[in-house]
mmCIF file of C-alpha atoms in Angstrom:
data_model
loop_
_atom_site.group_PDB
_atom_site.id
_atom_site.type_symbol
_atom_site.label_atom_id
_atom_site.label_comp_id
_atom_site.label_asym_id
_atom_site.label_seq_id
_atom_site.Cartn_x
_atom_site.Cartn_y
_atom_site.Cartn_z
ATOM 1 C CA MET A 1 -15.116 -12.462 -3.201
ATOM 2 C CA ASN A 2 -18.730 -12.343 -4.075
ATOM 3 C CA LYS A 3 -18.497 -8.414 -5.834
ATOM 4 C CA LEU A 4 -18.754 -7.131 -9.723
ATOM 5 C CA THR A 5 -15.701 -7.239 -11.369
ATOM 6 C CA LEU A 6 -14.731 -5.723 -14.845
ATOM 7 C CA ALA A 7 -15.314 -8.635 -16.404
ATOM 8 C CA ASP A 8 -19.394 -7.796 -15.480
ATOM 9 C CA LEU A 9 -19.833 -4.280 -16.732
ATOM 10 C CA ASP A 10 -20.050 -3.783 -20.754
ATOM 11 C CA LEU A 11 -18.282 -1.027 -21.248
ATOM 12 C CA ASP A 12 -18.196 -0.273 -25.202
ATOM 13 C CA ARG A 13 -19.477 3.280 -25.656
ATOM 14 C CA HIS A 14 -19.857 3.498 -21.935
ATOM 15 C CA GLN A 15 -17.795 6.674 -20.310
ATOM 16 C CA VAL A 16 -15.929 4.573 -16.924
ATOM 17 C CA LEU A 17 -15.679 6.466 -13.986
ATOM 18 C CA VAL A 18 -12.501 4.358 -12.532
ATOM 19 C CA ARG A 19 -11.193 5.201 -9.020
ATOM 20 C CA VAL A 20 -7.151 4.504 -9.017
ATOM 21 C CA ASP A 21 -3.771 5.284 -6.812
ATOM 22 C CA PHE A 22 -1.789 7.665 -8.101
ATOM 23 C CA ASN A 23 -0.798 8.921 -4.709
ATOM 24 C CA VAL A 24 2.792 8.192 -6.612
ATOM 25 C CA PRO A 25 6.323 10.629 -5.327
ATOM 26 C CA LEU A 26 7.087 13.367 -8.239
ATOM 27 C CA SER A 27 10.748 15.543 -8.515
ATOM 28 C CA GLU A 28 10.953 18.489 -10.120
ATOM 29 C CA ARG A 29 11.966 19.405 -13.081
ATOM 30 C CA PRO A 30 11.415 22.095 -16.202
ATOM 31 C CA PRO A 31 8.143 22.656 -17.636
ATOM 32 C CA THR A 32 7.898 20.616 -20.861
ATOM 33 C CA GLN A 33 5.306 19.751 -23.910
ATOM 34 C CA PRO A 34 2.447 19.367 -23.347
ATOM 35 C CA PHE A 35 1.536 19.843 -20.772
ATOM 36 C CA GLU A 36 3.684 23.482 -20.058
ATOM 37 C CA ASP A 37 2.120 23.924 -16.504
ATOM 38 C CA VAL A 38 4.179 20.697 -15.188
ATOM 39 C CA SER A 39 7.098 21.663 -13.103
ATOM 40 C CA TYR A 40 7.111 18.282 -11.518
ATOM 41 C CA ALA A 41 7.625 14.386 -13.230
ATOM 42 C CA VAL A 42 6.774 11.125 -11.664
ATOM 43 C CA ALA A 43 9.546 10.587 -9.751
ATOM 44 C CA ASP A 44 8.416 6.240 -9.331
ATOM 45 C CA ASP A 45 5.719 4.866 -11.692
ATOM 46 C CA THR A 46 4.437 1.484 -10.129
ATOM 47 C CA ARG A 47 0.701 2.050 -9.300
ATOM 48 C CA ILE A 48 0.506 3.977 -12.804
ATOM 49 C CA ARG A 49 1.557 0.610 -14.319
ATOM 50 C CA ALA A 50 -0.730 -1.978 -11.487
ATOM 51 C CA ALA A 51 -3.485 0.472 -12.893
ATOM 52 C CA LEU A 52 -2.409 0.049 -16.726
ATOM 53 C CA PRO A 53 -4.290 -3.554 -16.828
ATOM 54 C CA THR A 54 -7.991 -2.293 -16.376
ATOM 55 C CA VAL A 55 -7.369 1.368 -17.840
ATOM 56 C CA ARG A 56 -6.118 -1.133 -21.303
ATOM 57 C CA ALA A 57 -8.789 -3.742 -20.487
ATOM 58 C CA ILE A 58 -11.757 -0.241 -20.530
ATOM 59 C CA MET A 59 -9.917 1.546 -23.029
ATOM 60 C CA GLU A 60 -9.774 -2.285 -26.237
ATOM 61 C CA ALA A 61 -13.706 -2.930 -25.274
ATOM 62 C CA GLY A 62 -14.392 0.710 -25.998
ATOM 63 C CA GLY A 63 -14.905 3.133 -23.282
ATOM 64 C CA ARG A 64 -14.070 6.250 -22.383
ATOM 65 C CA ALA A 65 -11.642 6.169 -18.732
ATOM 66 C CA ILE A 66 -12.169 9.026 -16.446
ATOM 67 C CA LEU A 67 -9.457 8.193 -13.348
ATOM 68 C CA LEU A 68 -10.508 9.771 -10.422
ATOM 69 C CA SER A 69 -7.354 9.166 -7.454
ATOM 70 C CA HIS A 70 -5.599 11.292 -4.663
ATOM 71 C CA LEU A 71 -2.642 13.042 -4.820
ATOM 72 C CA GLY A 72 -0.419 13.336 -1.030
ATOM 73 C CA ARG A 73 -2.491 16.166 2.133
ATOM 74 C CA PRO A 74 -3.490 18.938 -0.007
ATOM 75 C CA LYS A 75 -6.144 19.280 3.192
ATOM 76 C CA GLY A 76 -9.463 20.292 0.531
ATOM 77 C CA GLN A 77 -6.975 22.758 -1.118
ATOM 78 C CA PRO A 78 -5.806 22.881 -4.883
ATOM 79 C CA ASN A 79 -1.875 23.171 -4.650
ATOM 80 C CA SER A 80 0.047 23.468 -7.299
ATOM 81 C CA SER A 81 2.515 21.056 -6.266
ATOM 82 C CA LEU A 82 0.797 18.176 -5.868
ATOM 83 C CA SER A 83 -1.166 18.765 -9.033
ATOM 84 C CA LEU A 84 -1.779 15.601 -11.175
ATOM 85 C CA ALA A 85 -0.625 16.919 -14.063
ATOM 86 C CA PRO A 86 2.829 15.281 -14.457
ATOM 87 C CA VAL A 87 0.821 11.868 -13.907
ATOM 88 C CA ALA A 88 -1.387 12.432 -16.758
ATOM 89 C CA GLU A 89 1.825 13.519 -19.152
ATOM 90 C CA HIS A 90 3.311 10.364 -17.681
ATOM 91 C CA LEU A 91 0.782 8.305 -18.734
ATOM 92 C CA GLY A 92 -0.142 9.742 -21.632
ATOM 93 C CA GLY A 93 3.026 8.305 -22.480
ATOM 94 C CA LEU A 94 2.614 4.753 -21.520
ATOM 95 C CA LEU A 95 -0.286 4.666 -23.664
ATOM 96 C CA ASP A 96 0.330 6.406 -26.760
ATOM 97 C CA GLY A 97 -0.904 9.822 -26.108
ATOM 98 C CA LYS A 98 -4.671 8.676 -25.570
ATOM 99 C CA VAL A 99 -4.420 10.996 -22.369
ATOM 100 C CA ARG A 100 -6.673 14.165 -21.581
ATOM 101 C CA PHE A 101 -5.845 15.862 -18.168
ATOM 102 C CA CYS A 102 -8.660 18.155 -16.796
ATOM 103 C CA ASN A 103 -7.191 20.561 -13.891
ATOM 104 C CA SER A 104 -11.134 20.374 -12.234
ATOM 105 C CA THR A 105 -12.748 17.391 -10.751
ATOM 106 C CA THR A 106 -16.036 18.258 -11.999
ATOM 107 C CA GLY A 107 -18.625 20.724 -13.586
ATOM 108 C CA PRO A 108 -18.370 22.097 -17.476
ATOM 109 C CA LEU A 109 -15.377 22.091 -18.053
ATOM 110 C CA VAL A 110 -15.127 18.170 -17.164
ATOM 111 C CA ASP A 111 -18.218 17.852 -19.298
ATOM 112 C CA ARG A 112 -16.912 19.387 -22.133
ATOM 113 C CA THR A 113 -14.048 17.445 -22.128
ATOM 114 C CA LEU A 114 -15.845 14.527 -22.024
ATOM 115 C CA ARG A 115 -18.017 15.244 -24.985
ATOM 116 C CA SER A 116 -14.797 15.536 -27.043
ATOM 117 C CA MET A 117 -13.595 12.495 -26.516
ATOM 118 C CA PRO A 118 -13.881 9.878 -29.137
ATOM 119 C CA ASP A 119 -14.462 6.076 -27.380
ATOM 120 C CA GLY A 120 -11.125 3.857 -26.255
ATOM 121 C CA THR A 121 -9.576 7.838 -24.239
ATOM 122 C CA VAL A 122 -8.380 9.309 -20.343
ATOM 123 C CA LEU A 123 -9.319 11.536 -19.107
ATOM 124 C CA LEU A 124 -7.659 11.973 -15.961
ATOM 125 C CA LEU A 125 -9.008 14.234 -13.833
ATOM 126 C CA GLU A 126 -7.504 17.049 -11.248
ATOM 127 C CA ASN A 127 -6.191 15.745 -7.967
ATOM 128 C CA THR A 128 -9.812 14.746 -5.447
ATOM 129 C CA ARG A 129 -8.381 16.264 -2.325
ATOM 130 C CA PHE A 130 -8.534 19.755 -4.181
ATOM 131 C CA HIS A 131 -12.399 19.383 -2.715
ATOM 132 C CA PRO A 132 -12.759 19.847 0.905
ATOM 133 C CA GLY A 133 -15.995 16.731 0.583
ATOM 134 C CA GLU A 134 -13.456 13.709 -0.522
ATOM 135 C CA THR A 135 -12.064 12.387 2.494
ATOM 136 C CA ARG A 136 -14.973 13.338 3.974
ATOM 137 C CA ASN A 137 -17.587 11.414 1.808
ATOM 138 C CA ASP A 138 -19.679 14.262 1.055
ATOM 139 C CA ALA A 139 -23.039 13.538 -1.001
ATOM 140 C CA ASP A 140 -22.705 16.603 -3.055
ATOM 141 C CA PHE A 141 -19.455 16.162 -4.724
ATOM 142 C CA ALA A 142 -19.729 12.340 -4.740
ATOM 143 C CA LYS A 143 -23.012 13.093 -6.436
ATOM 144 C CA ASP A 144 -21.389 15.138 -8.990
ATOM 145 C CA LEU A 145 -18.837 12.753 -9.307
ATOM 146 C CA ALA A 146 -21.100 9.737 -9.977
ATOM 147 C CA GLN A 147 -22.298 11.746 -12.916
ATOM 148 C CA LEU A 148 -20.321 11.059 -14.774
ATOM 149 C CA GLY A 149 -19.739 7.830 -15.105
ATOM 150 C CA ASP A 150 -21.669 4.810 -16.715
ATOM 151 C CA VAL A 151 -20.721 2.471 -14.460
ATOM 152 C CA PHE A 152 -18.004 2.611 -11.931
ATOM 153 C CA VAL A 153 -14.637 0.611 -11.016
ATOM 154 C CA ASN A 154 -12.552 0.331 -7.961
ATOM 155 C CA ASP A 155 -9.023 -0.141 -8.266
ATOM 156 C CA ALA A 156 -7.869 1.778 -5.911
ATOM 157 C CA PHE A 157 -6.671 -1.101 -3.036
ATOM 158 C CA GLY A 158 -4.238 1.301 -1.666
ATOM 159 C CA THR A 159 -7.371 3.436 -0.838
ATOM 160 C CA ALA A 160 -9.715 0.617 0.068
ATOM 161 C CA HIS A 161 -9.221 1.395 3.865
ATOM 162 C CA ARG A 162 -10.512 4.943 3.304
ATOM 163 C CA ALA A 163 -15.001 5.822 2.738
ATOM 164 C CA HIS A 164 -14.190 9.109 0.981
ATOM 165 C CA ALA A 165 -16.416 10.289 -1.571
ATOM 166 C CA SER A 166 -14.255 8.875 -4.697
ATOM 167 C CA ASN A 167 -14.764 5.904 -4.048
ATOM 168 C CA VAL A 168 -17.142 4.885 -1.721
ATOM 169 C CA GLY A 169 -19.468 7.812 -2.031
ATOM 170 C CA VAL A 170 -19.583 7.232 -6.014
ATOM 171 C CA ALA A 171 -19.553 3.639 -5.858
ATOM 172 C CA GLN A 172 -23.187 3.979 -3.191
ATOM 173 C CA ARG A 173 -24.634 6.101 -5.781
ATOM 174 C CA ILE A 174 -23.733 4.234 -9.828
ATOM 175 C CA PRO A 175 -25.615 1.019 -10.427
ATOM 176 C CA LYS A 176 -23.273 -0.912 -11.050
ATOM 177 C CA ALA A 177 -20.093 -0.538 -8.949
ATOM 178 C CA ALA A 178 -16.901 -3.123 -9.696
ATOM 179 C CA ALA A 179 -13.862 -3.916 -8.804
ATOM 180 C CA GLY A 180 -11.055 -3.569 -11.411
ATOM 181 C CA LEU A 181 -8.377 -6.236 -12.050
ATOM 182 C CA LEU A 182 -5.503 -5.135 -9.009
ATOM 183 C CA LEU A 183 -8.159 -4.770 -6.776
ATOM 184 C CA GLU A 184 -9.187 -8.363 -7.975
ATOM 185 C CA ARG A 185 -5.755 -9.469 -7.503
ATOM 186 C CA GLU A 186 -5.190 -8.150 -4.631
ATOM 187 C CA LEU A 187 -7.771 -9.586 -2.543
ATOM 188 C CA ARG A 188 -7.591 -12.743 -4.759
ATOM 189 C CA LEU A 189 -4.390 -13.252 -3.085
ATOM 190 C CA LEU A 190 -4.479 -11.607 0.108
ATOM 191 C CA GLY A 191 -7.561 -13.781 0.677
ATOM 192 C CA ASP A 192 -5.113 -17.435 -0.730
ATOM 193 C CA ALA A 193 -2.341 -15.888 1.918
ATOM 194 C CA LEU A 194 -4.868 -15.545 4.917
ATOM 195 C CA HIS A 195 -7.369 -17.741 4.556
ATOM 196 C CA HIS A 196 -6.617 -21.279 2.958
ATOM 197 C CA PRO A 197 -2.660 -21.185 3.047
ATOM 198 C CA THR A 198 -0.020 -24.098 2.768
ATOM 199 C CA PRO A 199 1.151 -24.390 6.276
ATOM 200 C CA PRO A 200 4.358 -23.734 7.760
ATOM 201 C CA VAL A 201 2.945 -20.039 7.582
ATOM 202 C CA VAL A 202 5.544 -17.264 8.175
ATOM 203 C CA ALA A 203 4.451 -14.341 9.254
ATOM 204 C CA LEU A 204 7.320 -10.768 9.355
ATOM 205 C CA LEU A 205 6.528 -7.885 11.114
ATOM 206 C CA GLY A 206 8.597 -5.090 11.615
ATOM 207 C CA GLY A 207 7.776 -1.289 11.592
ATOM 208 C CA ALA A 208 8.019 1.688 13.948
ATOM 209 C CA LYS A 209 4.168 1.299 16.840
ATOM 210 C CA VAL A 210 3.252 -1.848 18.672
ATOM 211 C CA SER A 211 -0.115 -0.578 18.109
ATOM 212 C CA ASP A 212 -0.440 -0.089 14.367
ATOM 213 C CA LYS A 213 0.262 -3.468 14.709
ATOM 214 C CA ILE A 214 -1.572 -5.443 17.248
ATOM 215 C CA GLY A 215 -4.369 -6.021 15.717
ATOM 216 C CA VAL A 216 -3.354 -7.934 12.859
ATOM 217 C CA ILE A 217 -1.056 -10.218 15.382
ATOM 218 C CA ARG A 218 -4.312 -11.223 17.366
ATOM 219 C CA SER A 219 -5.415 -11.998 13.889
ATOM 220 C CA LEU A 220 -2.335 -14.017 12.091
ATOM 221 C CA ALA A 221 -1.539 -15.826 15.698
ATOM 222 C CA ALA A 222 -4.850 -18.078 14.787
ATOM 223 C CA MET A 223 -2.816 -18.985 11.890
ATOM 224 C CA ALA A 224 0.702 -18.329 11.089
ATOM 225 C CA ASP A 225 3.205 -21.323 12.217
ATOM 226 C CA HIS A 226 5.432 -17.925 13.470
ATOM 227 C CA ILE A 227 5.098 -14.524 13.888
ATOM 228 C CA LEU A 228 9.070 -12.806 13.242
ATOM 229 C CA ILE A 229 8.813 -9.538 15.214
ATOM 230 C CA GLY A 230 11.496 -6.580 13.913
ATOM 231 C CA GLY A 231 11.960 -3.360 13.928
ATOM 232 C CA ALA A 232 11.366 -0.361 16.376
ATOM 233 C CA MET A 233 8.265 -2.289 17.196
ATOM 234 C CA SER A 234 10.386 -5.384 18.981
ATOM 235 C CA TYR A 235 12.055 -2.938 21.525
ATOM 236 C CA THR A 236 8.159 -2.945 23.181
ATOM 237 C CA PHE A 237 7.795 -5.642 22.973
ATOM 238 C CA LEU A 238 11.646 -6.888 24.964
ATOM 239 C CA LYS A 239 10.594 -3.717 27.192
ATOM 240 C CA ALA A 240 7.810 -5.948 28.346
ATOM 241 C CA ARG A 241 9.808 -9.066 29.078
ATOM 242 C CA GLY A 242 11.961 -7.381 31.300
ATOM 243 C CA PHE A 243 15.653 -6.575 28.771
ATOM 244 C CA ASN A 244 17.019 -3.583 28.932
ATOM 245 C CA THR A 245 16.154 -1.504 25.439
ATOM 246 C CA GLY A 246 18.423 1.822 26.085
ATOM 247 C CA ALA A 247 17.685 4.536 23.966
ATOM 248 C CA SER A 248 15.406 2.626 21.653
ATOM 249 C CA LEU A 249 11.584 4.538 19.933
ATOM 250 C CA VAL A 250 9.508 2.222 22.987
ATOM 251 C CA GLU A 251 5.296 2.769 23.396
ATOM 252 C CA ASP A 252 5.798 2.253 27.081
ATOM 253 C CA ASP A 253 1.257 2.585 27.792
ATOM 254 C CA TRP A 254 1.530 -0.090 24.401
ATOM 255 C CA VAL A 255 3.765 -2.804 26.908
ATOM 256 C CA ASP A 256 0.992 -4.427 29.127
ATOM 257 C CA ASP A 257 -0.877 -5.083 25.807
ATOM 258 C CA ALA A 258 2.921 -6.325 24.266
ATOM 259 C CA LEU A 259 3.195 -8.698 27.265
ATOM 260 C CA ASN A 260 -0.146 -10.045 26.485
ATOM 261 C CA MET A 261 0.193 -10.407 22.711
ATOM 262 C CA PHE A 262 3.440 -12.389 23.535
ATOM 263 C CA VAL A 263 1.794 -15.118 25.657
ATOM 264 C CA ALA A 264 -1.393 -14.955 24.574
ATOM 265 C CA ALA A 265 1.200 -15.652 20.959
ATOM 266 C CA ALA A 266 2.096 -19.743 22.674
ATOM 267 C CA GLY A 267 5.296 -19.910 21.102
ATOM 268 C CA LYS A 268 4.813 -18.864 18.042
ATOM 269 C CA LEU A 269 5.835 -15.112 18.249
ATOM 270 C CA LYS A 270 9.916 -14.872 18.026
ATOM 271 C CA LEU A 271 11.774 -10.960 18.632
ATOM 272 C CA PRO A 272 15.375 -10.287 17.977
ATOM 273 C CA VAL A 273 18.364 -12.326 19.666
ATOM 274 C CA ASP A 274 21.272 -9.356 18.984
ATOM 275 C CA HIS A 275 20.338 -5.278 17.610
ATOM 276 C CA ILE A 276 22.682 -3.230 14.842
ATOM 277 C CA VAL A 277 22.499 0.093 17.597
ATOM 278 C CA SER A 278 23.742 3.354 17.617
ATOM 279 C CA THR A 279 23.510 6.506 19.708
ATOM 280 C CA ASP A 280 22.030 8.388 16.918
ATOM 281 C CA LEU A 281 21.173 8.048 13.535
ATOM 282 C CA ARG A 282 24.331 10.056 11.678
ATOM 283 C CA ALA A 283 26.914 7.657 9.548
ATOM 284 C CA THR A 284 29.934 8.794 11.717
ATOM 285 C CA ALA A 285 28.618 7.961 15.301
ATOM 286 C CA GLU A 286 29.313 4.510 16.354
ATOM 287 C CA ALA A 287 27.802 1.571 15.670
ATOM 288 C CA ARG A 288 27.732 -1.936 17.441
ATOM 289 C CA THR A 289 26.703 -5.628 17.584
ATOM 290 C CA VAL A 290 24.864 -6.308 21.087
ATOM 291 C CA SER A 291 23.001 -8.492 22.707
ATOM 292 C CA ARG A 292 18.967 -8.968 23.497
ATOM 293 C CA ASP A 293 19.996 -6.617 26.385
ATOM 294 C CA ILE A 294 20.869 -2.202 24.998
ATOM 295 C CA PRO A 295 23.473 -0.733 26.761
ATOM 296 C CA ALA A 296 22.496 3.344 28.047
ATOM 297 C CA GLY A 297 22.327 5.922 25.752
ATOM 298 C CA PHE A 298 22.423 2.818 22.206
ATOM 299 C CA MET A 299 19.395 2.861 20.451
ATOM 300 C CA GLY A 300 18.531 -0.540 18.703
ATOM 301 C CA LEU A 301 18.344 0.591 14.061
ATOM 302 C CA ASP A 302 18.167 -3.588 13.329
ATOM 303 C CA ILE A 303 18.198 -6.068 13.516
ATOM 304 C CA GLY A 304 21.354 -8.263 14.434
ATOM 305 C CA PRO A 305 23.671 -11.347 12.592
ATOM 306 C CA ALA A 306 22.081 -14.185 14.970
ATOM 307 C CA THR A 307 18.878 -12.269 14.630
ATOM 308 C CA VAL A 308 19.247 -13.137 10.306
ATOM 309 C CA GLU A 309 19.788 -15.939 10.262
ATOM 310 C CA ARG A 310 17.736 -17.273 13.049
ATOM 311 C CA TYR A 311 14.739 -15.524 11.259
ATOM 312 C CA LEU A 312 15.927 -16.943 7.330
ATOM 313 C CA ASP A 313 16.356 -20.388 9.106
ATOM 314 C CA ILE A 314 12.400 -20.370 9.796
ATOM 315 C CA LEU A 315 11.417 -18.800 6.692
ATOM 316 C CA ARG A 316 13.743 -21.321 4.553
ATOM 317 C CA ARG A 317 10.711 -23.702 6.344
ATOM 318 C CA ALA A 318 7.758 -21.932 5.465
ATOM 319 C CA ASN A 319 4.999 -22.255 2.497
ATOM 320 C CA THR A 320 3.332 -19.356 2.699
ATOM 321 C CA ILE A 321 4.893 -16.292 4.181
ATOM 322 C CA ILE A 322 3.464 -12.657 4.888
ATOM 323 C CA TRP A 323 5.660 -9.577 5.107
ATOM 324 C CA ASN A 324 4.702 -6.736 6.276
ATOM 325 C CA GLY A 325 6.477 -3.726 7.599
ATOM 326 C CA PRO A 326 11.612 -3.388 7.357
ATOM 327 C CA MET A 327 13.399 -4.888 10.366
ATOM 328 C CA GLY A 328 15.414 -1.691 11.073
ATOM 329 C CA VAL A 329 15.791 1.951 9.737
ATOM 330 C CA PHE A 330 17.116 0.433 6.340
ATOM 331 C CA GLU A 331 17.224 3.738 4.460
ATOM 332 C CA LYS A 332 20.629 3.657 6.724
ATOM 333 C CA PRO A 333 22.749 1.388 4.543
ATOM 334 C CA ALA A 334 24.785 1.452 8.630
ATOM 335 C CA PHE A 335 21.603 -0.335 9.501
ATOM 336 C CA ALA A 336 20.002 -1.858 5.985
ATOM 337 C CA ALA A 337 21.114 -4.803 6.995
ATOM 338 C CA GLY A 338 18.325 -7.161 8.807
ATOM 339 C CA THR A 339 15.555 -5.942 6.046
ATOM 340 C CA HIS A 340 18.052 -6.624 2.947
ATOM 341 C CA ALA A 341 18.841 -10.092 4.208
ATOM 342 C CA MET A 342 14.669 -10.787 5.163
ATOM 343 C CA ALA A 343 14.000 -9.626 1.089
ATOM 344 C CA SER A 344 16.283 -11.554 -0.167
ATOM 345 C CA GLY A 345 15.406 -14.526 1.660
ATOM 346 C CA LEU A 346 11.884 -14.482 1.128
ATOM 347 C CA ALA A 347 12.806 -13.934 -3.456
ATOM 348 C CA GLU A 348 14.633 -17.168 -2.115
ATOM 349 C CA VAL A 349 12.102 -19.068 -0.496
ATOM 350 C CA THR A 350 9.718 -17.981 -3.795
ATOM 351 C CA ARG A 351 12.127 -19.584 -6.046
ATOM 352 C CA LYS A 352 11.747 -22.921 -4.308
ATOM 353 C CA ASN A 353 7.246 -22.274 -4.895
ATOM 354 C CA ALA A 354 6.666 -20.940 -1.764
ATOM 355 C CA ILE A 355 4.163 -18.318 -1.946
ATOM 356 C CA THR A 356 4.961 -14.861 -0.492
ATOM 357 C CA VAL A 357 3.133 -11.144 -0.179
ATOM 358 C CA VAL A 358 4.257 -7.341 0.942
ATOM 359 C CA GLY A 359 2.731 -4.848 1.430
ATOM 360 C CA GLY A 360 3.302 -1.339 3.124
ATOM 361 C CA GLY A 361 5.324 1.044 2.071
ATOM 362 C CA ASP A 362 8.704 0.537 3.366
ATOM 363 C CA SER A 363 8.781 -3.142 2.605
ATOM 364 C CA VAL A 364 7.857 -2.439 -0.898
ATOM 365 C CA ALA A 365 9.925 -0.030 -0.890
ATOM 366 C CA ALA A 366 12.464 -2.042 1.072
ATOM 367 C CA VAL A 367 12.368 -4.922 -1.615
ATOM 368 C CA HIS A 368 12.263 -2.685 -5.165
ATOM 369 C CA ARG A 369 15.504 -1.029 -3.842
ATOM 370 C CA ALA A 370 17.338 -4.611 -3.097
ATOM 371 C CA GLY A 371 16.135 -5.020 -6.866
ATOM 372 C CA LEU A 372 14.010 -8.545 -6.437
ATOM 373 C CA ALA A 373 10.346 -7.057 -6.087
ATOM 374 C CA SER A 374 9.521 -9.182 -9.611
ATOM 375 C CA GLN A 375 11.154 -12.248 -7.716
ATOM 376 C CA ILE A 376 8.680 -11.790 -5.073
ATOM 377 C CA THR A 377 4.969 -14.124 -5.571
ATOM 378 C CA HIS A 378 2.731 -10.266 -4.985
ATOM 379 C CA VAL A 379 3.826 -6.293 -4.064
ATOM 380 C CA SER A 380 0.996 -5.231 -2.320
ATOM 381 C CA THR A 381 -0.327 -1.517 -3.551
ATOM 382 C CA GLY A 382 -1.448 -0.831 -0.148
ATOM 383 C CA GLY A 383 -0.464 -0.398 3.002
ATOM 384 C CA GLY A 384 -3.133 0.291 6.187
ATOM 385 C CA ALA A 385 -5.449 -1.532 3.547
ATOM 386 C CA MET A 386 -3.251 -4.559 3.512
ATOM 387 C CA LEU A 387 -3.247 -4.031 6.786
ATOM 388 C CA GLN A 388 -6.666 -3.541 8.240
ATOM 389 C CA PHE A 389 -7.635 -6.422 5.983
ATOM 390 C CA LEU A 390 -5.446 -8.840 7.737
ATOM 391 C CA GLU A 391 -6.640 -7.925 10.477
ATOM 392 C CA GLY A 392 -10.149 -9.314 8.925
ATOM 393 C CA ARG A 393 -11.859 -6.031 9.101
ATOM 394 C CA ASP A 394 -14.008 -5.199 6.805
ATOM 395 C CA LEU A 395 -12.663 -2.520 3.579
ATOM 396 C CA PRO A 396 -15.119 -0.332 2.737
ATOM 397 C CA GLY A 397 -13.897 0.688 0.047
ATOM 398 C CA VAL A 398 -14.576 -3.482 -1.012
ATOM 399 C CA SER A 399 -17.405 -3.544 0.929
ATOM 400 C CA VAL A 400 -19.788 -0.775 -1.178
ATOM 401 C CA LEU A 401 -19.244 -2.785 -4.851
ATOM 402 C CA THR A 402 -22.394 -4.471 -6.502
ATOM 403 C CA ASP A 403 -22.741 -7.851 -4.810
ATOM 404 C CA ARG A 404 -23.225 -10.591 -7.896
ATOM 405 C CA SER A 405 -25.963 -12.097 -6.822
#
């Protein structure tokens, strides 16, 4: 990566503007000190902890870390339920209380807070998406943000595929813009898996829509030995091949594209040979295992046991595996077996020194739910960014960083 990294920056006594990804789930709770107006708590701090190495490095070097993040989709308007105040409280607990929070992103209040901060401390600013200029990369908003920092660090891989004011706009207006430790690690591991993999290479792709993954399939078909398809997207492929899909989710507008892709993949693309089906998602509904043809009125909701064994056999012989998207509706216990089996399979081959990379919100949630995240080589913090990277497309949040040369 020919971009500046954190190691290239002089951080001592500098204001370091850092784009992090603290878009984390919150849960309601009674207000507590030190932020008395906080009525929510962080429910999952995985993304917060992922940014800690960069934040701590800035603190230890004597810099002041000014953190920018979005949370949810407030559509350019303040929304108390999407405030980053509870995140600041949680972050303070992780950093020995050396965290301040400002309920603005720019303006006099931010300036006053910064002037009162000693070196080696952290300031988290309010949700950047409370400002209408964030998502449209407004020049004035980006300029106001850029004035807060001497240097800029992007450590938010999860938003690197978006050209917003707090990542692209700011980087364009600060002389030195570098990749943080998390972003650097994401790019290195994903880049190695995509461009320098150890064969055999297997891609495991699931999720709802073929339309979301068609570009990734085209890209991976050029380097993978096998592409294993699961989730609702498999039913579009199966319908394209002439199988009955019952009431399963099918993208009818993409059936022809799916057939063309299946033919072009020259045998690499594998589809489920059986399914767990039901008439609906209710726990009381009848669930059964069927072969590739799904009866009328039934919908496919997970890959079946024969498919699980077929896919695990391929995974066990792989040295590089890239997984994006669940195999079924894993949130429901009756339809979670396929996804859980794939997570267990990846953990098994990782222990045998295979390189395994998992990305996408649902896939990441599945490995965490199975308690196997620590047994995967790399669990990516990006969903859409990972897909765009795997397609071979530029990530605006990365391209804008300062070239090392």
